[in-house]
PDB file of C-alpha atoms in Angstrom:
ATOM      1  CA  MET A  68      15.607  38.115-154.545  1.00  0.00           C
ATOM      2  CA  GLY A  69      15.798  35.219-156.973  1.00  0.00           C
ATOM      3  CA  GLY A  70      12.112  34.516-156.446  1.00  0.00           C
ATOM      4  CA  LEU A  71      11.240  38.132-157.096  1.00  0.00           C
ATOM      5  CA  GLY A  72      13.274  38.129-160.281  1.00  0.00           C
ATOM      6  CA  LEU A  73      11.650  34.909-161.493  1.00  0.00           C
ATOM      7  CA  GLY A  74       8.235  36.301-160.703  1.00  0.00           C
ATOM      8  CA  LEU A  75       9.006  39.433-162.703  1.00  0.00           C
ATOM      9  CA  VAL A  76      10.121  37.371-165.691  1.00  0.00           C
ATOM     10  CA  ILE A  77       6.940  35.255-165.534  1.00  0.00           C
ATOM     11  CA  TRP A  78       4.793  38.392-165.269  1.00  0.00           C
ATOM     12  CA  MET A  79       6.521  39.920-168.288  1.00  0.00           C
ATOM     13  CA  LEU A  80       5.868  36.788-170.355  1.00  0.00           C
ATOM     14  CA  ILE A  81       2.134  36.716-169.598  1.00  0.00           C
ATOM     15  CA  PRO A  82       0.135  38.312-172.458  1.00  0.00           C
ATOM     16  CA  THR A  83      -1.002  41.831-171.606  1.00  0.00           C
ATOM     17  CA  SER A  84      -4.631  41.862-170.524  1.00  0.00           C
ATOM     18  CA  THR A  85      -7.185  44.517-171.450  1.00  0.00           C
ATOM     19  CA  PRO A  86     -10.674  45.487-170.256  1.00  0.00           C
ATOM     20  CA  GLU A  87     -13.742  43.907-171.823  1.00  0.00           C
ATOM     21  CA  LEU A  88     -13.911  44.664-175.525  1.00  0.00           C
ATOM     22  CA  PRO A  89     -17.053  45.891-177.317  1.00  0.00           C
ATOM     23  CA  GLN A  90     -19.128  43.857-179.715  1.00  0.00           C
ATOM     24  CA  GLN A  91     -18.853  44.801-183.364  1.00  0.00           C
ATOM     25  CA  ILE A  92     -21.325  47.335-184.700  1.00  0.00           C
ATOM     26  CA  THR A  93     -21.797  48.589-188.228  1.00  0.00           C
ATOM     27  CA  GLY A  94     -19.447  51.462-188.876  1.00  0.00           C
ATOM     28  CA  ASP A  95     -19.491  54.482-191.149  1.00  0.00           C
ATOM     29  CA  ALA A  96     -16.407  54.174-193.363  1.00  0.00           C
ATOM     30  CA  LYS A  97     -16.503  57.818-194.474  1.00  0.00           C
ATOM     31  CA  ARG A  98     -16.518  59.076-190.906  1.00  0.00           C
ATOM     32  CA  GLY A  99     -13.861  56.505-190.029  1.00  0.00           C
ATOM     33  CA  ALA A 100     -11.570  57.760-192.791  1.00  0.00           C
ATOM     34  CA  TYR A 101     -11.977  61.275-191.390  1.00  0.00           C
ATOM     35  CA  LEU A 102     -11.083  60.060-187.895  1.00  0.00           C
ATOM     36  CA  ALA A 103      -8.064  58.285-189.351  1.00  0.00           C
ATOM     37  CA  ARG A 104      -6.903  61.624-190.761  1.00  0.00           C
ATOM     38  CA  LEU A 105      -7.442  63.352-187.423  1.00  0.00           C
ATOM     39  CA  SER A 106      -5.664  60.585-185.521  1.00  0.00           C
ATOM     40  CA  GLY A 107      -2.576  60.549-187.717  1.00  0.00           C
ATOM     41  CA  CYS A 108      -3.113  57.036-189.086  1.00  0.00           C
ATOM     42  CA  VAL A 109      -2.550  58.249-192.639  1.00  0.00           C
ATOM     43  CA  THR A 110       0.447  60.375-191.647  1.00  0.00           C
ATOM     44  CA  CYS A 111       2.292  57.592-189.861  1.00  0.00           C
ATOM     45  CA  HIS A 112       1.316  54.665-192.057  1.00  0.00           C
ATOM     46  CA  THR A 113       1.781  56.173-195.519  1.00  0.00           C
ATOM     47  CA  SER A 114       5.371  56.629-196.664  1.00  0.00           C
ATOM     48  CA  GLU A 115       6.405  59.224-199.233  1.00  0.00           C
ATOM     49  CA  ASN A 116       5.200  58.009-202.638  1.00  0.00           C
ATOM     50  CA  GLY A 117       3.987  54.840-200.915  1.00  0.00           C
ATOM     51  CA  GLU A 118       0.628  53.087-200.952  1.00  0.00           C
ATOM     52  CA  PRO A 119      -1.992  54.399-198.499  1.00  0.00           C
ATOM     53  CA  TRP A 120      -1.759  52.854-195.033  1.00  0.00           C
ATOM     54  CA  ALA A 121       0.927  50.389-196.179  1.00  0.00           C
ATOM     55  CA  GLY A 122       3.454  51.525-193.562  1.00  0.00           C
ATOM     56  CA  GLY A 123       7.181  51.925-193.917  1.00  0.00           C
ATOM     57  CA  VAL A 124       7.482  55.337-192.250  1.00  0.00           C
ATOM     58  CA  ALA A 125      10.556  55.543-189.985  1.00  0.00           C
ATOM     59  CA  LEU A 126      10.339  57.191-186.565  1.00  0.00           C
ATOM     60  CA  ALA A 127      13.773  57.808-185.062  1.00  0.00           C
ATOM     61  CA  SER A 128      14.103  58.041-181.276  1.00  0.00           C
ATOM     62  CA  ASP A 129      16.610  57.641-178.464  1.00  0.00           C
ATOM     63  CA  PHE A 130      15.458  54.013-178.188  1.00  0.00           C
ATOM     64  CA  GLY A 131      15.934  53.077-181.823  1.00  0.00           C
ATOM     65  CA  THR A 132      14.105  53.526-185.097  1.00  0.00           C
ATOM     66  CA  PHE A 133      10.539  52.308-185.314  1.00  0.00           C
ATOM     67  CA  ILE A 134       8.961  51.451-188.660  1.00  0.00           C
ATOM     68  CA  SER A 135       5.215  51.777-189.057  1.00  0.00           C
ATOM     69  CA  PRO A 136       3.505  48.535-190.108  1.00  0.00           C
ATOM     70  CA  ASN A 137       1.183  47.796-192.987  1.00  0.00           C
ATOM     71  CA  ILE A 138      -2.399  48.341-191.722  1.00  0.00           C
ATOM     72  CA  THR A 139      -4.226  47.683-194.993  1.00  0.00           C
ATOM     73  CA  PRO A 140      -6.710  44.772-195.080  1.00  0.00           C
ATOM     74  CA  ASN A 141      -4.107  42.426-196.574  1.00  0.00           C
ATOM     75  CA  PRO A 142      -4.719  39.279-194.473  1.00  0.00           C
ATOM     76  CA  GLU A 143      -1.095  38.143-194.479  1.00  0.00           C
ATOM     77  CA  ILE A 144       0.951  41.343-194.359  1.00  0.00           C
ATOM     78  CA  GLY A 145      -1.577  43.818-192.992  1.00  0.00           C
ATOM     79  CA  ILE A 146      -4.457  43.484-190.542  1.00  0.00           C
ATOM     80  CA  GLY A 147      -7.007  41.856-192.816  1.00  0.00           C
ATOM     81  CA  ASP A 148      -7.285  38.767-190.638  1.00  0.00           C
ATOM     82  CA  TRP A 149      -7.974  40.747-187.449  1.00  0.00           C
ATOM     83  CA  SER A 150     -11.350  40.874-185.762  1.00  0.00           C
ATOM     84  CA  PHE A 151     -12.987  44.144-184.724  1.00  0.00           C
ATOM     85  CA  GLN A 152     -12.183  43.341-181.088  1.00  0.00           C
ATOM     86  CA  GLU A 153      -8.514  42.859-181.939  1.00  0.00           C
ATOM     87  CA  PHE A 154      -8.525  46.210-183.715  1.00  0.00           C
ATOM     88  CA  VAL A 155     -10.037  47.897-180.643  1.00  0.00           C
ATOM     89  CA  ARG A 156      -7.517  46.181-178.401  1.00  0.00           C
ATOM     90  CA  ALA A 157      -4.659  47.478-180.530  1.00  0.00           C
ATOM     91  CA  VAL A 158      -5.834  51.059-181.021  1.00  0.00           C
ATOM     92  CA  ARG A 159      -7.383  51.783-177.642  1.00  0.00           C
ATOM     93  CA  HIS A 160      -5.154  49.639-175.437  1.00  0.00           C
ATOM     94  CA  GLY A 161      -1.895  49.213-177.369  1.00  0.00           C
ATOM     95  CA  VAL A 162      -1.937  45.411-177.333  1.00  0.00           C
ATOM     96  CA  ALA A 163      -1.421  43.142-180.361  1.00  0.00           C
ATOM     97  CA  PRO A 164      -3.758  40.199-181.081  1.00  0.00           C
ATOM     98  CA  ASP A 165      -1.250  37.804-179.494  1.00  0.00           C
ATOM     99  CA  GLY A 166      -1.127  39.826-176.276  1.00  0.00           C
ATOM    100  CA  THR A 167       2.204  41.505-177.005  1.00  0.00           C
ATOM    101  CA  PRO A 168       2.284  45.179-175.963  1.00  0.00           C
ATOM    102  CA  TYR A 169       3.074  47.714-178.654  1.00  0.00           C
ATOM    103  CA  TYR A 170       5.925  50.140-178.263  1.00  0.00           C
ATOM    104  CA  PRO A 171       4.641  53.588-177.254  1.00  0.00           C
ATOM    105  CA  ALA A 172       5.972  54.919-180.555  1.00  0.00           C
ATOM    106  CA  PHE A 173       2.420  53.942-181.491  1.00  0.00           C
ATOM    107  CA  PRO A 174       0.430  56.655-179.641  1.00  0.00           C
ATOM    108  CA  PHE A 175      -2.279  54.343-178.335  1.00  0.00           C
ATOM    109  CA  GLU A 176      -2.339  56.203-175.020  1.00  0.00           C
ATOM    110  CA  PHE A 177      -3.994  59.126-176.820  1.00  0.00           C
ATOM    111  CA  TYR A 178      -6.668  56.923-178.380  1.00  0.00           C
ATOM    112  CA  ALA A 179      -8.150  55.730-175.084  1.00  0.00           C
ATOM    113  CA  THR A 180     -10.925  58.318-175.343  1.00  0.00           C
ATOM    114  CA  LEU A 181     -12.136  57.101-178.738  1.00  0.00           C
ATOM    115  CA  THR A 182     -15.654  55.710-178.401  1.00  0.00           C
ATOM    116  CA  ASP A 183     -16.866  52.318-179.587  1.00  0.00           C
ATOM    117  CA  ARG A 184     -18.619  54.139-182.431  1.00  0.00           C
ATOM    118  CA  ASP A 185     -15.397  55.939-183.388  1.00  0.00           C
ATOM    119  CA  LEU A 186     -13.504  52.669-183.538  1.00  0.00           C
ATOM    120  CA  ALA A 187     -16.264  50.897-185.460  1.00  0.00           C
ATOM    121  CA  ASP A 188     -16.155  53.672-188.053  1.00  0.00           C
ATOM    122  CA  MET A 189     -12.365  53.479-188.293  1.00  0.00           C
ATOM    123  CA  TRP A 190     -12.550  49.699-188.684  1.00  0.00           C
ATOM    124  CA  ALA A 191     -15.066  50.164-191.511  1.00  0.00           C
ATOM    125  CA  ALA A 192     -12.618  52.589-193.138  1.00  0.00           C
ATOM    126  CA  VAL A 193      -9.829  50.007-192.949  1.00  0.00           C
ATOM    127  CA  GLN A 194     -11.947  47.577-194.967  1.00  0.00           C
ATOM    128  CA  GLU A 195     -12.191  50.075-197.829  1.00  0.00           C
ATOM    129  CA  VAL A 196      -8.444  50.680-198.147  1.00  0.00           C
ATOM    130  CA  PRO A 197      -6.917  48.731-201.057  1.00  0.00           C
ATOM    131  CA  PRO A 198      -4.904  45.768-199.655  1.00  0.00           C
ATOM    132  CA  SER A 199      -1.191  46.304-200.138  1.00  0.00           C
ATOM    133  CA  ASN A 200       1.515  43.679-200.543  1.00  0.00           C
ATOM    134  CA  PHE A 201       4.175  46.096-199.331  1.00  0.00           C
ATOM    135  CA  VAL A 202       6.312  44.633-196.518  1.00  0.00           C
ATOM    136  CA  PRO A 203       7.845  47.354-194.303  1.00  0.00           C
ATOM    137  CA  GLU A 204      11.304  46.884-192.849  1.00  0.00           C
ATOM    138  CA  GLU A 205      11.716  45.664-189.287  1.00  0.00           C
ATOM    139  CA  ASN A 206      12.207  48.007-186.351  1.00  0.00           C
ATOM    140  CA  GLU A 207      15.844  48.866-185.653  1.00  0.00           C
ATOM    141  CA  VAL A 208      15.771  48.731-181.868  1.00  0.00           C
ATOM    142  CA  PRO A 209      18.875  47.628-179.906  1.00  0.00           C
ATOM    143  CA  LEU A 210      18.988  45.735-176.643  1.00  0.00           C
ATOM    144  CA  PRO A 211      17.543  46.062-174.067  1.00  0.00           C
ATOM    145  CA  PHE A 212      14.716  47.999-175.768  1.00  0.00           C
ATOM    146  CA  SER A 213      14.226  45.229-178.321  1.00  0.00           C
ATOM    147  CA  ILE A 214      12.790  43.021-175.559  1.00  0.00           C
ATOM    148  CA  ARG A 215       9.151  43.787-176.285  1.00  0.00           C
ATOM    149  CA  GLN A 216       7.820  42.429-173.003  1.00  0.00           C
ATOM    150  CA  GLY A 217       9.814  45.119-171.228  1.00  0.00           C
ATOM    151  CA  VAL A 218       7.135  47.506-172.452  1.00  0.00           C
ATOM    152  CA  LYS A 219       4.903  46.015-169.757  1.00  0.00           C
ATOM    153  CA  LEU A 220       7.082  47.718-167.168  1.00  0.00           C
ATOM    154  CA  TRP A 221       6.783  50.982-169.074  1.00  0.00           C
ATOM    155  CA  ARG A 222       3.012  50.657-169.117  1.00  0.00           C
ATOM    156  CA  THR A 223       2.955  50.088-165.363  1.00  0.00           C
ATOM    157  CA  PHE A 224       4.602  53.439-164.707  1.00  0.00           C
ATOM    158  CA  PHE A 225       3.494  55.629-167.597  1.00  0.00           C
ATOM    159  CA  TYR A 226       0.282  54.312-169.151  1.00  0.00           C
ATOM    160  CA  GLU A 227      -2.678  55.833-167.349  1.00  0.00           C
ATOM    161  CA  PRO A 228      -5.666  56.080-169.706  1.00  0.00           C
ATOM    162  CA  VAL A 229      -8.357  58.470-168.518  1.00  0.00           C
ATOM    163  CA  ASP A 230     -11.909  59.126-169.630  1.00  0.00           C
ATOM    164  CA  PHE A 231     -12.696  62.427-171.283  1.00  0.00           C
ATOM    165  CA  VAL A 232     -14.752  64.618-168.965  1.00  0.00           C
ATOM    166  CA  VAL A 233     -16.584  67.632-170.350  1.00  0.00           C
ATOM    167  CA  ASP A 234     -15.792  70.934-168.649  1.00  0.00           C
ATOM    168  CA  GLU A 235     -19.254  72.416-168.103  1.00  0.00           C
ATOM    169  CA  THR A 236     -17.755  75.885-167.627  1.00  0.00           C
ATOM    170  CA  LYS A 237     -16.460  75.926-171.209  1.00  0.00           C
ATOM    171  CA  SER A 238     -18.180  76.032-174.587  1.00  0.00           C
ATOM    172  CA  THR A 239     -19.034  73.034-176.727  1.00  0.00           C
ATOM    173  CA  SER A 240     -16.404  74.160-179.236  1.00  0.00           C
ATOM    174  CA  TRP A 241     -13.710  74.414-176.544  1.00  0.00           C
ATOM    175  CA  ASN A 242     -14.523  70.939-175.201  1.00  0.00           C
ATOM    176  CA  ARG A 243     -14.517  69.456-178.681  1.00  0.00           C
ATOM    177  CA  GLY A 244     -11.179  71.096-179.351  1.00  0.00           C
ATOM    178  CA  ARG A 245      -9.726  69.752-176.126  1.00  0.00           C
ATOM    179  CA  PHE A 246     -10.973  66.253-176.978  1.00  0.00           C
ATOM    180  CA  MET A 247      -9.167  66.338-180.304  1.00  0.00           C
ATOM    181  CA  VAL A 248      -5.958  68.058-179.158  1.00  0.00           C
ATOM    182  CA  GLU A 249      -5.433  65.963-176.018  1.00  0.00           C
ATOM    183  CA  GLY A 250      -6.840  62.804-177.571  1.00  0.00           C
ATOM    184  CA  PRO A 251      -6.734  61.462-181.128  1.00  0.00           C
ATOM    185  CA  ALA A 252      -4.767  64.354-182.655  1.00  0.00           C
ATOM    186  CA  HIS A 253      -2.122  63.510-179.989  1.00  0.00           C
ATOM    187  CA  CYS A 254      -0.443  66.933-180.068  1.00  0.00           C
ATOM    188  CA  ALA A 255       1.259  66.161-176.755  1.00  0.00           C
ATOM    189  CA  ALA A 256       3.157  63.270-178.343  1.00  0.00           C
ATOM    190  CA  CYS A 257       5.546  65.803-179.874  1.00  0.00           C
ATOM    191  CA  HIS A 258       4.918  69.014-177.938  1.00  0.00           C
ATOM    192  CA  THR A 259       5.269  67.631-174.384  1.00  0.00           C
ATOM    193  CA  PRO A 260       8.682  66.696-172.921  1.00  0.00           C
ATOM    194  CA  ARG A 261       9.421  63.106-171.989  1.00  0.00           C
ATOM    195  CA  ASN A 262      11.516  61.643-169.209  1.00  0.00           C
ATOM    196  CA  ILE A 263      14.505  59.353-169.606  1.00  0.00           C
ATOM    197  CA  ALA A 264      12.178  56.372-170.026  1.00  0.00           C
ATOM    198  CA  GLY A 265      10.111  58.027-172.716  1.00  0.00           C
ATOM    199  CA  GLY A 266       7.137  58.751-170.478  1.00  0.00           C
ATOM    200  CA  LEU A 267       5.305  62.034-170.929  1.00  0.00           C
ATOM    201  CA  ASP A 268       5.930  64.751-168.358  1.00  0.00           C
ATOM    202  CA  THR A 269       2.251  65.465-167.770  1.00  0.00           C
ATOM    203  CA  ASP A 270       3.094  68.368-165.463  1.00  0.00           C
ATOM    204  CA  ALA A 271       4.618  70.136-168.452  1.00  0.00           C
ATOM    205  CA  GLN A 272       1.935  69.452-171.041  1.00  0.00           C
ATOM    206  CA  PHE A 273       2.584  71.295-174.319  1.00  0.00           C
ATOM    207  CA  ALA A 274       5.741  72.916-172.897  1.00  0.00           C
ATOM    208  CA  GLY A 275       7.751  71.898-175.960  1.00  0.00           C
ATOM    209  CA  ALA A 276      10.109  68.997-176.509  1.00  0.00           C
ATOM    210  CA  SER A 277      13.196  67.784-178.322  1.00  0.00           C
ATOM    211  CA  GLY A 278      13.432  64.672-180.428  1.00  0.00           C
ATOM    212  CA  GLY A 279      16.831  63.808-178.971  1.00  0.00           C
ATOM    213  CA  ALA A 280      18.633  61.507-181.385  1.00  0.00           C
ATOM    214  CA  ALA A 281      16.080  62.303-184.077  1.00  0.00           C
ATOM    215  CA  GLY A 282      17.209  65.920-184.061  1.00  0.00           C
ATOM    216  CA  TRP A 283      13.817  67.622-184.188  1.00  0.00           C
ATOM    217  CA  THR A 284      12.407  70.233-181.831  1.00  0.00           C
ATOM    218  CA  ALA A 285       8.722  70.875-181.147  1.00  0.00           C
ATOM    219  CA  PRO A 286       7.995  74.347-179.759  1.00  0.00           C
ATOM    220  CA  PRO A 287       5.822  74.974-176.714  1.00  0.00           C
ATOM    221  CA  ILE A 288       2.134  75.366-177.530  1.00  0.00           C
ATOM    222  CA  THR A 289       0.764  76.374-174.157  1.00  0.00           C
ATOM    223  CA  THR A 290      -1.596  79.327-174.337  1.00  0.00           C
ATOM    224  CA  GLU A 291       1.055  81.581-172.826  1.00  0.00           C
ATOM    225  CA  ALA A 292       3.775  80.438-175.227  1.00  0.00           C
ATOM    226  CA  LEU A 293       1.543  80.835-178.261  1.00  0.00           C
ATOM    227  CA  ALA A 294       0.546  84.352-177.206  1.00  0.00           C
ATOM    228  CA  GLU A 295       4.161  85.340-176.555  1.00  0.00           C
ATOM    229  CA  ALA A 296       5.108  84.097-180.013  1.00  0.00           C
ATOM    230  CA  GLY A 297       2.444  86.304-181.561  1.00  0.00           C
ATOM    231  CA  TRP A 298      -0.134  83.645-182.376  1.00  0.00           C
ATOM    232  CA  THR A 299      -3.855  84.409-182.376  1.00  0.00           C
ATOM    233  CA  LYS A 300      -6.806  82.090-182.803  1.00  0.00           C
ATOM    234  CA  GLU A 301      -7.179  83.275-186.391  1.00  0.00           C
ATOM    235  CA  SER A 302      -3.511  82.785-187.314  1.00  0.00           C
ATOM    236  CA  LEU A 303      -3.493  79.352-185.682  1.00  0.00           C
ATOM    237  CA  ILE A 304      -6.535  78.331-187.709  1.00  0.00           C
ATOM    238  CA  ALA A 305      -4.805  79.493-190.881  1.00  0.00           C
ATOM    239  CA  ALA A 306      -1.591  77.638-190.012  1.00  0.00           C
ATOM    240  CA  LEU A 307      -3.349  74.350-189.302  1.00  0.00           C
ATOM    241  CA  ARG A 308      -5.148  74.714-192.599  1.00  0.00           C
ATOM    242  CA  THR A 309      -2.263  75.864-194.833  1.00  0.00           C
ATOM    243  CA  GLY A 310       0.981  75.125-192.987  1.00  0.00           C
ATOM    244  CA  LEU A 311       1.980  78.799-193.074  1.00  0.00           C
ATOM    245  CA  THR A 312       2.921  80.764-189.951  1.00  0.00           C
ATOM    246  CA  PRO A 313       1.900  84.397-189.280  1.00  0.00           C
ATOM    247  CA  THR A 314       5.285  85.530-190.620  1.00  0.00           C
ATOM    248  CA  GLY A 315       4.786  83.714-193.901  1.00  0.00           C
ATOM    249  CA  ASP A 316       7.200  80.888-193.108  1.00  0.00           C
ATOM    250  CA  ALA A 317       6.153  77.317-193.786  1.00  0.00           C
ATOM    251  CA  PHE A 318       6.114  74.545-191.234  1.00  0.00           C
ATOM    252  CA  GLY A 319       8.898  72.032-191.740  1.00  0.00           C
ATOM    253  CA  GLY A 320       9.575  68.450-190.756  1.00  0.00           C
ATOM    254  CA  ALA A 321       6.913  66.437-188.981  1.00  0.00           C
ATOM    255  CA  MET A 322       4.543  69.376-188.575  1.00  0.00           C
ATOM    256  CA  ALA A 323       4.500  69.928-192.321  1.00  0.00           C
ATOM    257  CA  GLU A 324       3.438  66.295-192.730  1.00  0.00           C
ATOM    258  CA  VAL A 325       0.757  66.699-190.061  1.00  0.00           C
ATOM    259  CA  VAL A 326      -0.760  69.619-191.962  1.00  0.00           C
ATOM    260  CA  HIS A 327      -0.355  67.976-195.381  1.00  0.00           C
ATOM    261  CA  LEU A 328      -1.880  64.620-194.413  1.00  0.00           C
ATOM    262  CA  SER A 329      -4.088  65.467-191.449  1.00  0.00           C
ATOM    263  CA  THR A 330      -5.221  68.927-190.386  1.00  0.00           C
ATOM    264  CA  SER A 331      -5.658  70.287-193.925  1.00  0.00           C
ATOM    265  CA  TYR A 332      -8.399  67.675-194.375  1.00  0.00           C
ATOM    266  CA  LEU A 333     -10.347  68.642-191.259  1.00  0.00           C
ATOM    267  CA  MET A 334     -13.617  70.557-191.295  1.00  0.00           C
ATOM    268  CA  ASP A 335     -13.346  74.284-190.651  1.00  0.00           C
ATOM    269  CA  GLN A 336     -15.342  73.892-187.443  1.00  0.00           C
ATOM    270  CA  HIS A 337     -12.935  71.330-186.048  1.00  0.00           C
ATOM    271  CA  ILE A 338      -9.903  73.473-186.880  1.00  0.00           C
ATOM    272  CA  GLU A 339     -11.608  76.352-185.085  1.00  0.00           C
ATOM    273  CA  ASP A 340     -12.371  74.093-182.111  1.00  0.00           C
ATOM    274  CA  MET A 341      -8.738  73.078-181.763  1.00  0.00           C
ATOM    275  CA  ALA A 342      -7.552  76.673-182.029  1.00  0.00           C
ATOM    276  CA  GLU A 343     -10.100  77.818-179.452  1.00  0.00           C
ATOM    277  CA  PHE A 344      -8.841  75.265-176.944  1.00  0.00           C
ATOM    278  CA  LEU A 345      -5.165  75.927-177.596  1.00  0.00           C
ATOM    279  CA  MET A 346      -5.600  79.682-177.126  1.00  0.00           C
ATOM    280  CA  ASP A 347      -7.499  79.201-173.862  1.00  0.00           C
ATOM    281  CA  GLN A 348      -6.108  76.133-172.085  1.00  0.00           C
TER     282      GLN A 348
END
């Protein structure tokens, strides 16, 4: 038993490995900035009245409060001294340059389907963000969750990245919508329940969830639930664009921020794609 325990400790201390990383290619910063909007980078890394991408946004959870870091190209405080491969490793695989696994408060599991081109464009966008000297506060995470290497155990049980496979029986718009909703837009991060360890209950995708200690509630957004609540494709498109529900109410809390900093910037076609998928899952 002692040997097993020692072996586990050694395994936890070994830097987290990742698959082979792509070589850097020239990216399109404009497209990358758009992908950053879709993926929630701006939403999570820009505090109210703060500098763009400078971090400082607090995410409360049952495991503590996580503070988003500065991801501007400041070489000392941000990620300006990273290589493209280190950026890919962080975003697609959830591993820091030193091999430390990121807490799943960072939704890297939803970014696994981003292509090398997507990530090259996002990296190009990072280079065009003004470097910020803002230093976010540290995470407020109590023991035992503050032991970062314990995330390796979490990854063993709950991190299962999968490739995106086109459903040939569905339209191009539907498949594009599914790619965005299940992938970079990471709708399931809030709208899918989690187990006691914080892992997603994939058998109940989009069935709604509670933020626990954070006090928020995300409603179910399965096709059936949306229809029962009176949503249509057209009203969903309007809500993702304006933040207003069919009854004239406005989204509140995190969803209001998602609309304000993310979906309201998306092309009409992409909003329609997402709505098409959600209304026909």
